[in-house]
Short mmCIF file of C-alpha atoms in Angstrom, two decimals:
data_model
loop_
_atom_site.label_atom_id
_atom_site.label_comp_id
_atom_site.label_asym_id
_atom_site.label_seq_id
_atom_site.Cartn_x
_atom_site.Cartn_y
_atom_site.Cartn_z
CA MET A 26 0.17 -0.05 -0.12
CA THR A 27 1.22 3.31 -0.89
CA THR A 28 1.22 6.26 1.27
CA GLU A 29 -1.33 7.99 -0.45
CA GLU A 30 -3.33 4.81 -0.39
CA LYS A 31 -2.57 4.67 3.53
CA LEU A 32 -3.69 8.17 3.68
CA GLN A 33 -6.58 7.86 1.94
CA HIS A 34 -7.82 4.70 4.11
CA PHE A 35 -6.84 6.86 7.47
CA TYR A 36 -8.80 9.71 5.93
CA GLU A 37 -12.15 7.44 5.30
CA VAL A 38 -11.41 5.70 8.36
CA SER A 39 -11.29 8.89 10.28
CA ILE A 40 -14.34 10.25 8.31
CA GLU A 41 -16.41 7.14 9.11
CA SER A 42 -15.21 7.22 12.77
CA ALA A 43 -16.30 11.06 12.91
CA LYS A 44 -19.55 10.31 11.36
CA GLU A 45 -20.15 7.30 13.66
CA GLU A 46 -19.27 9.66 16.73
CA ALA A 47 -21.45 12.55 15.28
CA SER A 48 -24.10 10.03 14.75
CA LYS A 49 -24.29 8.89 18.26
CA ALA A 50 -23.49 12.14 19.42
CA ILE A 51 -26.68 13.30 17.64
CA SER A 52 -28.60 10.50 18.87
CA GLU A 53 -27.63 10.67 22.43
CA TYR A 54 -28.49 14.90 22.14
CA LYS A 55 -31.81 13.82 20.17
CA ALA A 56 -32.66 11.45 23.14
CA SER A 57 -32.02 13.75 25.73
CA LEU A 58 -34.17 16.43 24.10
CA GLU A 59 -37.01 13.90 23.84
CA GLU A 60 -36.68 13.09 27.30
CA ASN A 61 -36.66 16.85 28.45
CA LEU A 62 -39.55 17.46 26.39
CA GLU A 63 -41.57 14.74 27.89
CA LYS A 64 -40.57 16.13 31.03
CA HIS A 65 -41.67 19.43 30.32
CA LYS A 66 -44.84 18.22 28.74
CA LYS A 67 -45.83 16.30 32.09
CA GLU A 68 -44.77 19.27 34.06
CA LYS A 69 -46.94 21.67 32.09
CA GLN A 70 -49.79 18.91 31.94
CA ALA A 71 -49.52 18.80 35.68
CA ALA A 72 -49.46 22.43 36.01
CA SER A 73 -52.43 22.78 33.79
CA GLU A 74 -54.32 20.44 35.64
CA ASN A 75 -53.43 22.00 38.82
CA GLN A 76 -54.39 25.28 37.50
CA PHE A 77 -57.54 23.64 36.42
CA LYS A 78 -58.46 22.08 39.78
CA ILE A 79 -57.73 25.38 41.43
CA GLU A 80 -60.09 27.05 39.05
CA SER A 81 -62.99 24.43 39.01
CA GLU A 82 -62.53 24.90 43.09
CA ASN A 83 -62.87 28.66 42.86
CA ALA A 84 -65.72 28.42 40.30
CA ALA A 85 -67.50 26.16 42.82
CA ARG A 86 -66.87 28.20 45.65
CA GLU A 87 -68.58 31.21 43.95
CA ILE A 88 -71.21 29.13 42.94
CA ASN A 89 -72.07 27.92 46.40
CA LYS A 90 -71.53 31.53 47.60
CA ALA A 91 -73.99 32.75 45.05
CA LEU A 92 -76.34 29.60 45.50
CA SER A 93 -76.24 30.49 49.33
CA SER A 94 -77.12 33.92 49.25
CA GLU A 95 -80.02 33.74 46.84
CA HIS A 96 -81.30 30.87 49.36
CA LEU A 97 -80.83 33.32 52.17
CA HIS A 98 -82.72 35.94 50.05
CA ILE A 99 -85.52 33.61 49.19
CA LYS A 100 -85.81 32.60 52.70
CA ARG A 101 -86.14 36.14 53.69
CA ARG A 102 -88.56 36.60 51.13
CA LEU A 103 -90.65 33.60 52.33
CA SER A 104 -90.50 34.43 56.10
CA LYS A 105 -91.81 37.92 54.96
CA LYS A 106 -94.73 36.48 53.20
CA GLN A 107 -95.64 34.48 55.67
CA GLN A 108 -95.76 37.12 58.34
CA GLU A 109 -98.12 39.04 55.94
CA LEU A 110 -100.34 35.80 55.30
CA GLN A 111 -100.48 35.35 59.29
CA GLU A 112 -101.23 38.79 59.97
CA LYS A 113 -104.00 38.99 57.17
CA LEU A 114 -105.15 35.47 58.66
CA PHE A 115 -105.45 36.78 62.28
CA ASP A 116 -106.87 40.14 61.17
CA GLU A 117 -109.58 37.99 59.72
CA VAL A 118 -110.20 35.82 62.98
CA GLU A 119 -110.38 39.05 64.86
CA GLU A 120 -113.21 40.19 62.35
CA MET A 121 -114.88 36.88 62.93
CA LEU A 122 -114.78 37.27 66.55
CA GLN A 123 -116.27 40.38 66.38
CA THR A 124 -118.96 39.19 64.28
CA PHE A 125 -119.52 36.24 66.93
CA LEU A 126 -119.83 38.71 69.88
CA ALA A 127 -123.27 39.89 68.34
CA THR A 128 -124.68 36.69 68.11
CA PRO A 129 -126.92 34.77 70.61
CA GLN A 130 -124.25 32.03 70.41
CA TYR A 131 -121.79 34.22 72.15
CA GLU A 132 -124.16 34.79 75.28
CA ASP A 133 -124.68 31.00 75.11
CA TRP A 134 -120.82 30.61 75.20
CA LEU A 135 -120.30 32.99 78.03
CA GLU A 136 -122.99 31.63 80.26
CA GLU A 137 -121.20 27.93 79.57
CA LYS A 138 -117.93 29.43 80.66
CA ILE A 139 -119.33 31.51 83.82
CA LYS A 140 -120.93 28.03 84.79
CA LYS A 141 -117.55 26.01 84.50
CA ALA A 142 -115.83 28.82 86.51
CA LEU A 143 -118.35 28.72 89.38
CA GLU A 144 -117.96 24.89 88.92
CA ALA A 145 -114.57 25.03 89.46
CA ALA A 146 -115.13 27.19 92.59
CA GLY A 147 -117.43 24.76 94.04
CA GLU A 148 -118.26 26.53 97.47
CA ASP A 149 -115.53 29.25 97.66
CA GLN A 150 -116.36 32.63 96.23
CA ALA A 151 -115.66 33.41 92.57
CA GLU A 152 -115.31 36.95 91.17
CA ILE A 153 -116.65 36.94 87.53
CA TYR A 154 -115.40 39.71 85.28
CA LEU A 155 -116.49 40.40 81.59
CA SER A 156 -114.78 42.72 79.09
CA SER A 157 -115.40 46.17 79.10
CA GLY A 158 -117.19 45.84 75.88
CA ASP A 159 -119.64 43.33 77.31
CA GLN A 160 -121.22 45.53 79.86
CA THR A 161 -124.47 45.29 78.08
CA LEU A 162 -124.50 41.54 78.77
CA ALA A 163 -123.85 41.54 82.50
CA GLU A 164 -127.91 41.81 83.40
CA GLU A 165 -128.49 38.97 80.99
CA MET A 166 -125.64 36.59 82.65
CA GLU A 167 -127.08 37.49 85.87
CA LYS A 168 -130.43 36.03 84.77
CA ARG A 169 -128.66 33.29 83.04
CA THR A 170 -126.22 32.00 85.84
CA GLY A 171 -127.29 33.61 89.21
CA ILE A 172 -124.26 35.49 89.52
CA ARG A 173 -123.78 39.18 88.86
CA PRO A 174 -120.54 39.65 87.01
CA LEU A 175 -118.36 42.41 87.20
CA ILE A 176 -116.99 44.49 84.50
CA SER A 177 -113.31 44.59 83.83
CA GLN A 178 -111.54 48.01 83.28
CA THR A 179 -109.72 46.51 80.25
CA SER A 180 -111.06 45.02 77.01
CA PHE A 181 -110.09 41.71 76.49
CA ILE A 182 -112.18 41.29 73.28
CA GLY A 183 -114.78 39.00 74.91
CA GLY A 184 -114.93 36.03 77.26
CA ILE A 185 -114.45 35.95 81.07
CA ARG A 186 -111.84 36.16 83.66
CA ALA A 187 -112.86 34.23 86.97
CA VAL A 188 -110.89 34.73 90.12
CA ILE A 189 -111.06 32.34 92.99
CA PRO A 190 -109.36 34.25 96.01
CA ASP A 191 -109.60 31.62 98.71
CA LYS A 192 -107.71 29.21 96.37
CA ASN A 193 -105.76 31.90 94.60
CA ILE A 194 -106.88 30.80 91.16
CA LEU A 195 -107.11 32.74 87.98
CA ILE A 196 -109.48 31.46 85.25
CA ASP A 197 -109.04 32.91 81.84
CA TYR A 198 -111.39 32.11 79.33
CA THR A 199 -110.93 35.43 77.20
CA LEU A 200 -110.98 35.73 73.50
CA LEU A 201 -107.78 37.99 73.71
CA THR A 202 -105.72 35.01 75.71
CA MET A 203 -107.30 32.58 73.19
CA LEU A 204 -106.21 34.79 70.29
CA GLU A 205 -102.65 35.56 71.66
CA ASN A 206 -102.19 31.59 72.48
CA GLU A 207 -102.83 30.98 68.99
CA LYS A 208 -100.82 33.43 67.41
CA GLU A 209 -97.84 32.18 69.64
CA ASN A 210 -98.40 28.56 68.84
CA PHE A 211 -99.58 29.09 64.97
CA ASN A 212 -97.14 27.08 62.76
CA PHE A 213 -97.04 27.86 59.28
CA ASP A 214 -96.89 25.00 57.45
CA GLY A 215 -97.94 25.04 53.56
CA GLY A 216 -96.71 24.31 50.31
CA LEU A 217 -96.51 21.28 48.08
CA ASN A 218 -96.31 18.80 51.22
CA HIS A 219 -99.16 20.42 53.03
CA GLU A 220 -101.74 21.21 50.26
#
């Protein structure tokens, strides 16, 4: 082999070796870049999912806050409407009571309550009070029950109050007390479940 051939052979071997090394370096660099790209994609995907989760939670909180606020607003409106309806109902009841006071059934009811109070007193003295608005019925009640009712200084719509001093007992058959008890114990049930 001549020197020129040797040089040519060395040149070819060197070029081949350099190509192989360059190819190997490029492959390693490409693999490293692909690995970094995958790593970067995973990091970005995780960050994106985390951001989406945070945004979803924030949106859910905002929705819950808005729903809670609206629920409270609806409850207040419902409560206000119930109060209006309850007041209207008891205004109507008071009107019906006023109508009842002008009927003969009211006099019968008064007689029954006076007799009940006298029965509770037994042998003890009982003081029977009519509402100040029932002054005109005192004489009729005396005829029916045999006891002259006293007239209260205050109006209690109608009915009687009886005091049995010896037993320290107050019997309250007043329409005002009955109405107030109904107002206090009134429970506004309504809607789909109570129709």
